[in-house]
mmCIF file of C-alpha atoms and ligand atoms in Angstrom:
data_model
loop_
_atom_site.group_PDB
_atom_site.id
_atom_site.type_symbol
_atom_site.label_atom_id
_atom_site.label_comp_id
_atom_site.label_asym_id
_atom_site.label_seq_id
_atom_site.Cartn_x
_atom_site.Cartn_y
_atom_site.Cartn_z
ATOM 1 C CA MET G 1 37.775 112.893 145.461
ATOM 2 C CA SER G 2 40.350 110.892 143.465
ATOM 3 C CA ARG G 3 44.031 111.666 143.692
ATOM 4 C CA ARG G 4 45.332 113.852 140.862
ATOM 5 C CA ALA G 5 48.578 113.384 138.966
ATOM 6 C CA VAL G 6 50.122 115.119 135.966
ATOM 7 C CA VAL G 7 52.420 113.337 133.494
ATOM 8 C CA PHE G 8 54.608 115.550 131.284
ATOM 9 C CA GLY G 9 55.899 113.933 128.085
ATOM 10 C CA ALA G 10 52.776 111.751 128.163
ATOM 11 C CA VAL G 11 53.143 110.295 124.654
ATOM 12 C CA GLY G 12 56.777 109.231 125.042
ATOM 13 C CA GLN G 13 57.651 105.573 125.642
ATOM 14 C CA LEU G 14 57.647 105.925 129.416
ATOM 15 C CA GLY G 15 54.946 108.614 129.562
ATOM 16 C CA VAL G 16 52.225 106.391 128.057
ATOM 17 C CA GLU G 17 53.005 103.619 130.539
ATOM 18 C CA LEU G 18 52.957 105.983 133.528
ATOM 19 C CA VAL G 19 49.569 107.325 132.458
ATOM 20 C CA ARG G 20 48.168 103.830 131.959
ATOM 21 C CA GLU G 21 49.493 102.520 135.302
ATOM 22 C CA LEU G 22 48.361 105.560 137.316
ATOM 23 C CA ARG G 23 44.836 105.334 135.867
ATOM 24 C CA ARG G 24 44.772 101.581 136.605
ATOM 25 C CA ARG G 25 45.539 102.460 140.246
ATOM 26 C CA GLY G 26 42.717 104.965 140.456
ATOM 27 C CA TRP G 27 44.551 108.258 139.894
ATOM 28 C CA SER G 28 42.907 110.998 137.892
ATOM 29 C CA VAL G 29 45.632 111.899 135.377
ATOM 30 C CA GLY G 30 46.437 114.982 133.340
ATOM 31 C CA ALA G 31 48.342 113.397 130.433
ATOM 32 C CA TRP G 32 50.122 116.276 128.733
ATOM 33 C CA ASP G 33 52.297 116.048 125.641
ATOM 34 C CA ARG G 34 54.546 118.770 124.308
ATOM 35 C CA SER G 35 51.717 120.481 122.378
ATOM 36 C CA GLN G 36 49.700 120.811 125.607
ATOM 37 C CA ALA G 37 52.588 121.689 127.910
ATOM 38 C CA ASP G 38 56.109 122.554 126.831
ATOM 39 C CA ILE G 39 58.177 122.136 129.980
ATOM 40 C CA THR G 40 60.636 124.832 128.881
ATOM 41 C CA ASP G 41 57.847 127.427 129.238
ATOM 42 C CA ALA G 42 58.085 128.268 132.939
ATOM 43 C CA ALA G 43 55.040 130.551 133.093
ATOM 44 C CA ALA G 44 52.774 128.093 131.252
ATOM 45 C CA ILE G 45 53.882 125.220 133.499
ATOM 46 C CA GLU G 46 53.267 127.254 136.635
ATOM 47 C CA ARG G 47 49.764 128.230 135.406
ATOM 48 C CA ALA G 48 48.840 124.713 134.307
ATOM 49 C CA LEU G 49 49.890 123.147 137.605
ATOM 50 C CA ALA G 50 48.136 125.838 139.663
ATOM 51 C CA GLU G 51 44.941 125.128 137.714
ATOM 52 C CA PHE G 52 45.100 121.300 137.847
ATOM 53 C CA ASP G 53 46.382 121.311 141.448
ATOM 54 C CA PRO G 54 47.923 117.801 141.396
ATOM 55 C CA GLN G 55 49.394 115.963 144.387
ATOM 56 C CA LEU G 56 51.884 114.244 142.088
ATOM 57 C CA VAL G 57 53.846 115.408 139.023
ATOM 58 C CA LEU G 58 55.832 112.989 136.870
ATOM 59 C CA ASN G 59 58.300 114.252 134.298
ATOM 60 C CA ALA G 60 58.747 111.773 131.442
ATOM 61 C CA ALA G 61 59.673 114.550 128.980
ATOM 62 C CA ALA G 62 63.274 114.665 127.869
ATOM 63 C CA TYR G 63 65.705 115.649 125.141
ATOM 64 C CA ASN G 64 67.180 112.237 124.289
ATOM 65 C CA GLN G 65 69.302 112.864 121.185
ATOM 66 C CA VAL G 66 72.670 111.978 122.665
ATOM 67 C CA ASP G 67 74.753 112.696 119.548
ATOM 68 C CA VAL G 68 72.837 115.776 118.341
ATOM 69 C CA ALA G 69 73.258 117.268 121.832
ATOM 70 C CA GLU G 70 76.989 117.670 121.125
ATOM 71 C CA LYS G 71 76.074 120.178 118.397
ATOM 72 C CA GLU G 72 73.299 121.900 120.359
ATOM 73 C CA PRO G 73 74.096 121.540 124.066
ATOM 74 C CA GLN G 74 71.812 124.507 124.869
ATOM 75 C CA ALA G 75 68.749 122.678 123.535
ATOM 76 C CA ALA G 76 69.541 119.614 125.640
ATOM 77 C CA TYR G 77 70.196 121.773 128.703
ATOM 78 C CA ALA G 78 66.951 123.724 128.242
ATOM 79 C CA VAL G 79 64.786 120.575 128.374
ATOM 80 C CA ASN G 80 66.800 118.257 130.612
ATOM 81 C CA ALA G 81 68.044 120.784 133.162
ATOM 82 C CA LEU G 82 66.432 124.247 133.180
ATOM 83 C CA ALA G 83 62.926 122.901 132.503
ATOM 84 C CA VAL G 84 63.297 120.536 135.453
ATOM 85 C CA ARG G 85 63.974 123.606 137.553
ATOM 86 C CA ASN G 86 60.698 125.060 136.195
ATOM 87 C CA LEU G 87 58.853 121.914 137.244
ATOM 88 C CA ALA G 88 60.464 121.842 140.681
ATOM 89 C CA VAL G 89 59.605 125.485 141.359
ATOM 90 C CA ALA G 90 56.006 124.991 140.176
ATOM 91 C CA CYS G 91 55.652 121.789 142.274
ATOM 92 C CA ARG G 92 56.830 123.711 145.318
ATOM 93 C CA GLN G 93 54.114 126.279 144.779
ATOM 94 C CA VAL G 94 51.286 123.728 144.679
ATOM 95 C CA ASP G 95 52.966 121.420 147.226
ATOM 96 C CA ALA G 96 53.099 118.520 144.751
ATOM 97 C CA ARG G 97 55.536 115.683 144.853
ATOM 98 C CA LEU G 98 57.848 115.464 141.813
ATOM 99 C CA VAL G 99 59.061 112.302 140.118
ATOM 100 C CA HIS G 100 61.846 112.862 137.624
ATOM 101 C CA PHE G 101 63.729 110.421 135.379
ATOM 102 C CA SER G 102 67.427 110.407 134.667
ATOM 103 C CA THR G 103 69.957 108.193 132.954
ATOM 104 C CA ASP G 104 72.738 105.625 133.364
ATOM 105 C CA TYR G 105 74.816 107.997 131.189
ATOM 106 C CA VAL G 106 75.573 110.146 134.260
ATOM 107 C CA PHE G 107 78.346 107.555 134.853
ATOM 108 C CA ASP G 108 81.666 107.273 132.988
ATOM 109 C CA GLY G 109 81.571 103.505 132.626
ATOM 110 C CA THR G 110 84.785 102.692 134.476
ATOM 111 C CA ALA G 111 83.049 100.642 137.181
ATOM 112 C CA ARG G 112 83.311 96.855 137.224
ATOM 113 C CA HIS G 113 79.929 96.396 138.903
ATOM 114 C CA PRO G 114 76.344 97.539 138.189
ATOM 115 C CA TYR G 115 76.210 101.156 139.340
ATOM 116 C CA ALA G 116 74.562 101.901 142.684
ATOM 117 C CA GLU G 117 72.972 105.181 143.756
ATOM 118 C CA ASP G 118 76.010 106.171 145.833
ATOM 119 C CA ASP G 119 78.489 105.665 142.984
ATOM 120 C CA HIS G 120 80.104 108.865 141.825
ATOM 121 C CA PRO G 121 78.583 110.379 138.640
ATOM 122 C CA HIS G 122 80.989 111.578 135.949
ATOM 123 C CA PRO G 123 79.109 112.406 132.741
ATOM 124 C CA LEU G 124 81.009 112.163 129.423
ATOM 125 C CA GLY G 125 79.034 114.527 127.172
ATOM 126 C CA ALA G 126 76.454 117.290 126.733
ATOM 127 C CA TYR G 127 73.371 115.061 127.048
ATOM 128 C CA ALA G 128 74.719 113.374 130.164
ATOM 129 C CA VAL G 129 75.739 116.688 131.785
ATOM 130 C CA SER G 130 72.258 118.100 131.103
ATOM 131 C CA LYS G 131 70.585 115.066 132.702
ATOM 132 C CA LEU G 132 72.810 115.264 135.791
ATOM 133 C CA ALA G 133 72.011 118.971 136.094
ATOM 134 C CA GLY G 134 68.295 118.089 135.919
ATOM 135 C CA GLU G 135 68.719 115.716 138.865
ATOM 136 C CA LEU G 136 70.440 118.468 140.842
ATOM 137 C CA TYR G 137 67.717 121.018 140.083
ATOM 138 C CA ALA G 138 64.966 118.575 141.084
ATOM 139 C CA ARG G 139 66.669 117.844 144.384
ATOM 140 C CA ALA G 140 67.730 121.441 145.058
ATOM 141 C CA TYR G 141 64.217 122.867 145.299
ATOM 142 C CA LEU G 142 62.260 119.986 146.786
ATOM 143 C CA ASP G 143 62.442 117.639 149.742
ATOM 144 C CA ARG G 144 59.694 115.350 148.471
ATOM 145 C CA VAL G 145 61.219 114.338 145.161
ATOM 146 C CA LEU G 146 61.942 110.968 143.622
ATOM 147 C CA VAL G 147 64.655 110.749 140.965
ATOM 148 C CA VAL G 148 64.749 107.480 139.028
ATOM 149 C CA ARG G 149 67.758 106.683 136.846
ATOM 150 C CA THR G 150 67.103 104.181 134.101
ATOM 151 C CA SER G 151 68.845 102.696 131.049
ATOM 152 C CA GLY G 152 68.046 101.797 127.403
ATOM 153 C CA VAL G 153 64.272 102.211 127.683
ATOM 154 C CA PHE G 154 62.090 100.156 125.307
ATOM 155 C CA GLY G 155 58.318 100.166 125.403
ATOM 156 C CA PRO G 156 55.531 99.640 122.874
ATOM 157 C CA GLY G 157 55.090 103.429 122.767
ATOM 158 C CA GLY G 158 58.370 103.465 120.796
ATOM 159 C CA VAL G 159 56.567 101.916 117.814
ATOM 160 C CA SER G 160 54.954 105.267 117.064
ATOM 161 C CA THR G 161 57.318 107.869 118.578
ATOM 162 C CA ALA G 162 59.765 109.773 116.409
ATOM 163 C CA ARG G 163 62.694 108.604 118.567
ATOM 164 C CA GLY G 164 61.640 104.933 118.677
ATOM 165 C CA ASN G 165 63.924 102.594 120.606
ATOM 166 C CA PHE G 166 66.690 100.020 120.104
ATOM 167 C CA VAL G 167 64.270 97.141 119.426
ATOM 168 C CA GLU G 168 62.511 99.088 116.674
ATOM 169 C CA LEU G 169 65.888 100.098 115.211
ATOM 170 C CA MET G 170 66.970 96.447 115.066
ATOM 171 C CA LEU G 171 63.703 95.424 113.386
ATOM 172 C CA ARG G 172 64.084 98.202 110.807
ATOM 173 C CA LEU G 173 67.672 97.181 110.052
ATOM 174 C CA ALA G 174 66.662 93.525 109.767
ATOM 175 C CA GLY G 175 64.021 94.581 107.248
ATOM 176 C CA SER G 176 66.700 96.248 105.084
ATOM 177 C CA GLY G 177 68.335 92.880 104.393
ATOM 178 C CA ARG G 178 71.838 94.293 104.967
ATOM 179 C CA PRO G 179 74.336 93.008 107.618
ATOM 180 C CA ILE G 180 73.744 94.595 111.032
ATOM 181 C CA ARG G 181 76.721 95.699 113.125
ATOM 182 C CA VAL G 182 76.219 96.202 116.875
ATOM 183 C CA VAL G 183 78.802 97.047 119.531
ATOM 184 C CA GLU G 184 79.795 94.224 121.829
ATOM 185 C CA ASP G 185 82.034 96.303 124.107
ATOM 186 C CA HIS G 186 79.268 98.536 125.509
ATOM 187 C CA VAL G 187 77.150 97.117 128.303
ATOM 188 C CA ALA G 188 73.939 98.578 129.756
ATOM 189 C CA SER G 189 70.731 97.296 131.319
ATOM 190 C CA PRO G 190 67.897 97.691 128.777
ATOM 191 C CA THR G 191 64.675 98.477 130.611
ATOM 192 C CA PHE G 192 61.099 97.537 129.719
ATOM 193 C CA ALA G 193 58.974 100.707 130.008
ATOM 194 C CA PRO G 194 55.769 99.118 131.459
ATOM 195 C CA ALA G 195 57.803 97.423 134.235
ATOM 196 C CA LEU G 196 59.701 100.674 134.894
ATOM 197 C CA ALA G 197 56.430 102.605 135.189
ATOM 198 C CA ALA G 198 54.917 100.051 137.581
ATOM 199 C CA ARG G 199 58.046 99.953 139.821
ATOM 200 C CA THR G 200 58.184 103.751 139.891
ATOM 201 C CA ILE G 201 54.576 103.966 141.078
ATOM 202 C CA ASP G 202 55.298 101.213 143.623
ATOM 203 C CA LEU G 203 58.011 103.527 145.026
ATOM 204 C CA ILE G 204 55.478 106.377 145.189
ATOM 205 C CA ASP G 205 52.952 104.125 146.933
ATOM 206 C CA ARG G 206 55.656 103.314 149.504
ATOM 207 C CA ASP G 207 56.325 107.030 149.946
ATOM 208 C CA GLN G 208 59.972 106.731 148.890
ATOM 209 C CA ASN G 209 61.967 109.862 148.080
ATOM 210 C CA GLY G 210 65.514 110.511 146.893
ATOM 211 C CA LEU G 211 67.519 108.696 144.242
ATOM 212 C CA PHE G 212 66.728 105.198 142.921
ATOM 213 C CA HIS G 213 68.055 103.090 140.051
ATOM 214 C CA ILE G 214 65.597 101.036 138.006
ATOM 215 C CA GLY G 215 67.381 99.252 135.158
ATOM 216 C CA GLY G 216 66.414 96.083 133.345
ATOM 217 C CA GLY G 217 68.025 93.879 135.979
ATOM 218 C CA ILE G 218 70.973 92.371 134.080
ATOM 219 C CA PRO G 219 74.104 93.817 132.486
ATOM 220 C CA ILE G 220 74.126 92.931 128.781
ATOM 221 C CA SER G 221 76.077 94.166 125.750
ATOM 222 C CA TRP G 222 74.113 95.781 122.921
ATOM 223 C CA PHE G 223 75.291 92.964 120.644
ATOM 224 C CA GLN G 224 73.923 90.273 122.987
ATOM 225 C CA PHE G 225 70.702 92.252 123.400
ATOM 226 C CA ALA G 226 70.306 92.462 119.604
ATOM 227 C CA LYS G 227 70.820 88.681 119.441
ATOM 228 C CA MET G 228 68.104 88.174 122.042
ATOM 229 C CA ILE G 229 65.731 90.520 120.160
ATOM 230 C CA PHE G 230 66.094 88.544 116.927
ATOM 231 C CA GLU G 231 65.710 85.250 118.784
ATOM 232 C CA VAL G 232 62.450 86.383 120.395
ATOM 233 C CA ALA G 233 61.228 87.952 117.129
ATOM 234 C CA GLY G 234 62.010 84.738 115.215
ATOM 235 C CA LEU G 235 64.304 86.577 112.770
ATOM 236 C CA ASP G 236 67.718 85.556 111.500
ATOM 237 C CA PRO G 237 69.468 88.567 109.926
ATOM 238 C CA MET G 238 73.259 88.708 109.534
ATOM 239 C CA LEU G 239 74.291 90.167 112.894
ATOM 240 C CA LEU G 240 77.952 91.099 113.324
ATOM 241 C CA ALA G 241 79.773 92.259 116.442
ATOM 242 C CA THR G 242 81.637 95.540 116.260
ATOM 243 C CA ASN G 243 83.299 97.771 118.845
ATOM 244 C CA GLU G 244 83.821 101.360 119.935
ATOM 245 C CA ARG G 245 86.970 101.745 117.805
ATOM 246 C CA GLU G 246 85.259 100.656 114.598
ATOM 247 C CA TYR G 247 81.932 102.332 115.295
ATOM 248 C CA ARG G 248 82.580 105.948 116.289
ATOM 249 C CA THR G 249 79.723 108.160 117.489
ATOM 250 C CA THR G 250 79.730 111.930 117.956
ATOM 251 C CA ALA G 251 79.080 111.703 121.691
ATOM 252 C CA ARG G 252 81.229 109.715 124.088
ATOM 253 C CA ARG G 253 79.209 107.049 125.896
ATOM 254 C CA PRO G 254 80.040 105.022 128.990
ATOM 255 C CA ARG G 255 81.299 101.546 128.030
ATOM 256 C CA TYR G 256 79.599 100.048 131.030
ATOM 257 C CA SER G 257 76.435 101.614 132.450
ATOM 258 C CA ALA G 258 74.408 98.752 133.898
ATOM 259 C CA LEU G 259 72.394 99.816 136.934
ATOM 260 C CA SER G 260 71.978 97.925 140.190
ATOM 261 C CA ASN G 261 68.354 97.644 141.359
ATOM 262 C CA ALA G 262 69.419 96.506 144.861
ATOM 263 C CA LYS G 263 68.198 99.657 146.648
ATOM 264 C CA MET G 264 64.754 99.392 145.025
ATOM 265 C CA GLU G 265 64.534 95.723 145.976
ATOM 266 C CA ARG G 266 65.669 96.479 149.558
ATOM 267 C CA VAL G 267 62.628 98.704 150.084
ATOM 268 C CA GLY G 268 60.340 95.835 149.056
ATOM 269 C CA ILE G 269 59.770 96.461 145.335
ATOM 270 C CA ALA G 270 59.577 93.331 143.159
ATOM 271 C CA PRO G 271 62.616 92.641 140.945
ATOM 272 C CA MET G 272 62.326 93.543 137.264
ATOM 273 C CA PRO G 273 61.107 90.730 134.989
ATOM 274 C CA PRO G 274 63.797 88.680 133.188
ATOM 275 C CA LEU G 275 64.867 90.481 130.011
ATOM 276 C CA LYS G 276 63.743 87.719 127.646
ATOM 277 C CA GLN G 277 60.301 87.687 129.260
ATOM 278 C CA ALA G 278 60.119 91.488 128.910
ATOM 279 C CA LEU G 279 60.939 91.176 125.199
ATOM 280 C CA GLU G 280 58.239 88.532 124.745
ATOM 281 C CA GLN G 281 55.761 90.884 126.371
ATOM 282 C CA TYR G 282 57.046 93.729 124.206
ATOM 283 C CA PHE G 283 56.352 91.783 121.034
ATOM 284 C CA ALA G 284 52.882 90.792 122.254
ATOM 285 C CA LEU G 285 52.053 94.444 123.026
ATOM 286 C CA ARG G 286 53.696 95.599 119.800
ATOM 287 C CA LYS G 287 51.221 93.545 117.803
ATOM 288 C CA GLN G 288 48.378 95.389 119.539
ATOM 289 C CA VAL G 289 49.788 98.881 118.987
ATOM 290 C CA SER G 290 51.298 98.461 115.499
ATOM 291 C CA GLY G 291 49.375 100.741 113.247
ATOM 292 C CA ALA G 292 47.744 102.499 116.213
ATOM 293 C CA GLY G 293 48.119 106.248 116.495
ATOM 294 C CA LYS G 294 49.286 108.148 119.562
ATOM 295 C CA GLU G 295 45.694 108.589 120.702
ATOM 296 C CA ASP G 296 45.287 104.839 121.024
ATOM 297 C CA LEU G 297 48.475 104.533 123.065
ATOM 298 C CA ARG G 298 47.372 107.221 125.454
ATOM 299 C CA SER G 299 44.005 105.724 126.312
HETATM 300 N N1 LIG L 301 65.115 106.138 125.904
HETATM 301 C C1 LIG L 301 66.186 105.693 126.560
HETATM 302 O O1 LIG L 301 66.905 104.810 126.092
HETATM 303 C C2 LIG L 301 66.528 106.271 127.924
HETATM 304 C C3 LIG L 301 67.695 105.823 128.584
HETATM 305 C C4 LIG L 301 67.991 106.348 129.851
HETATM 306 C C5 LIG L 301 67.149 107.267 130.427
HETATM 307 N N2 LIG L 301 66.039 107.678 129.765
HETATM 308 C C6 LIG L 301 65.156 108.665 130.394
HETATM 309 O O2 LIG L 301 63.879 108.091 130.573
HETATM 310 C C7 LIG L 301 62.882 109.112 130.443
HETATM 311 C C8 LIG L 301 61.821 108.681 129.435
HETATM 312 O O3 LIG L 301 62.413 108.501 128.160
HETATM 313 P P1 LIG L 301 61.604 107.904 126.916
HETATM 314 O O4 LIG L 301 62.390 106.776 126.374
HETATM 315 O O5 LIG L 301 60.194 107.698 127.304
HETATM 316 O O6 LIG L 301 61.735 109.141 125.904
HETATM 317 P P2 LIG L 301 60.881 109.456 124.589
HETATM 318 O O7 LIG L 301 60.117 108.276 124.139
HETATM 319 O O8 LIG L 301 61.852 110.113 123.660
HETATM 320 O O9 LIG L 301 59.838 110.532 125.116
HETATM 321 C C9 LIG L 301 60.222 111.806 125.518
HETATM 322 C C10 LIG L 301 59.030 112.713 125.355
HETATM 323 O O10 LIG L 301 59.380 114.011 125.829
HETATM 324 C C11 LIG L 301 58.788 114.948 124.953
HETATM 325 N N3 LIG L 301 59.424 116.248 125.057
HETATM 326 C C12 LIG L 301 60.625 116.639 124.567
HETATM 327 N N4 LIG L 301 60.833 117.943 124.832
HETATM 328 C C13 LIG L 301 59.735 118.382 125.491
HETATM 329 C C14 LIG L 301 59.334 119.634 126.020
HETATM 330 N N5 LIG L 301 60.124 120.719 125.919
HETATM 331 N N6 LIG L 301 58.139 119.733 126.655
HETATM 332 C C15 LIG L 301 57.320 118.667 126.757
HETATM 333 N N7 LIG L 301 57.629 117.454 126.260
HETATM 334 C C16 LIG L 301 58.825 117.318 125.635
HETATM 335 C C17 LIG L 301 58.952 114.321 123.586
HETATM 336 O O11 LIG L 301 58.099 114.950 122.675
HETATM 337 P P3 LIG L 301 58.534 115.102 121.124
HETATM 338 O O12 LIG L 301 58.352 113.726 120.530
HETATM 339 O O13 LIG L 301 57.571 116.125 120.619
HETATM 340 O O14 LIG L 301 59.964 115.547 121.112
HETATM 341 C C18 LIG L 301 58.576 112.880 123.895
HETATM 342 O O15 LIG L 301 57.182 112.685 123.816
HETATM 343 C C19 LIG L 301 63.635 110.389 130.068
HETATM 344 O O16 LIG L 301 63.911 111.128 131.231
HETATM 345 C C20 LIG L 301 64.942 109.876 129.500
HETATM 346 O O17 LIG L 301 65.996 110.813 129.592
HETATM 347 C C21 LIG L 301 65.692 107.190 128.521
#
């Protein structure tokens, strides 16, 4: 009998890649989007997992609206924290292993080096607090749990999701013909979703538990990343550097949130692909999925 896994948030950017990669490796996958399984509904989640009886549960569902979360912290907390408790409790009942995803925003950005797993978290806002609470819930109820923190996720799934991603935002702005202003004083490690999904499943295959960082591999400012996007896309819009003082957002964000992948590499997982190569792959995949509906992305 094939191994069974469930992916929650299966039509999000990361969810579609997890489903694809698990199926490629021979797993039988329950790919559930919000309409099939709302992770805030504890009873429904418990029933669904008892029925499917998976060995592995991956939670790619999240509330990702960093600024809106400042106005509705309860909504962010319900999905990113309390629902993770639901998943952990339900996993315990069916003895399934849980994989949960968190964020570089659990840090305050005062470090001078890519953040490692043992660096002290200090979230700066409602979204970040909710994601840190989710990590704690996952690890409170389960011994066999893998928590993966990532950063600035971009995958071809973002072409058709409501939230999109930074690459799609840049392409939209370029299409408007107006000057584009991007912050140069905020640094992260943008992460290619297919590579993130593959590395995560590599960690599962190696039976790794606990906390791991999987970022894009290099620290880069959003301005420099935008420049790279336009270079790879063959576009030349007017791109201007701005900064935190000029470009205020509702939520505070860490100025520096690049993640170190050293722990992942120490356990024998291949380094992430170079960022430019990931963008080239993104654009190749984007061509295939442009115009495709969610159904196509899920298959
Ligand atoms: N995107 C980033 O830049 C970023 C950065 C750092 C960390 N992360 C983390 O990486 C993981 C994957 O993110 P992503 O980029 O793939 O996000 P995404 O594309 O926004 O996908 C999230 C998915 O979760 C679903 N969802 C939301 N609430 C739900 C609920 N109550 N029940 C079931 N599904 C629900 C969404 O459905 P709807 O479309 O219906 O809302 C969406 O399909 C998340 O844990 C996120 O916090 C992301």
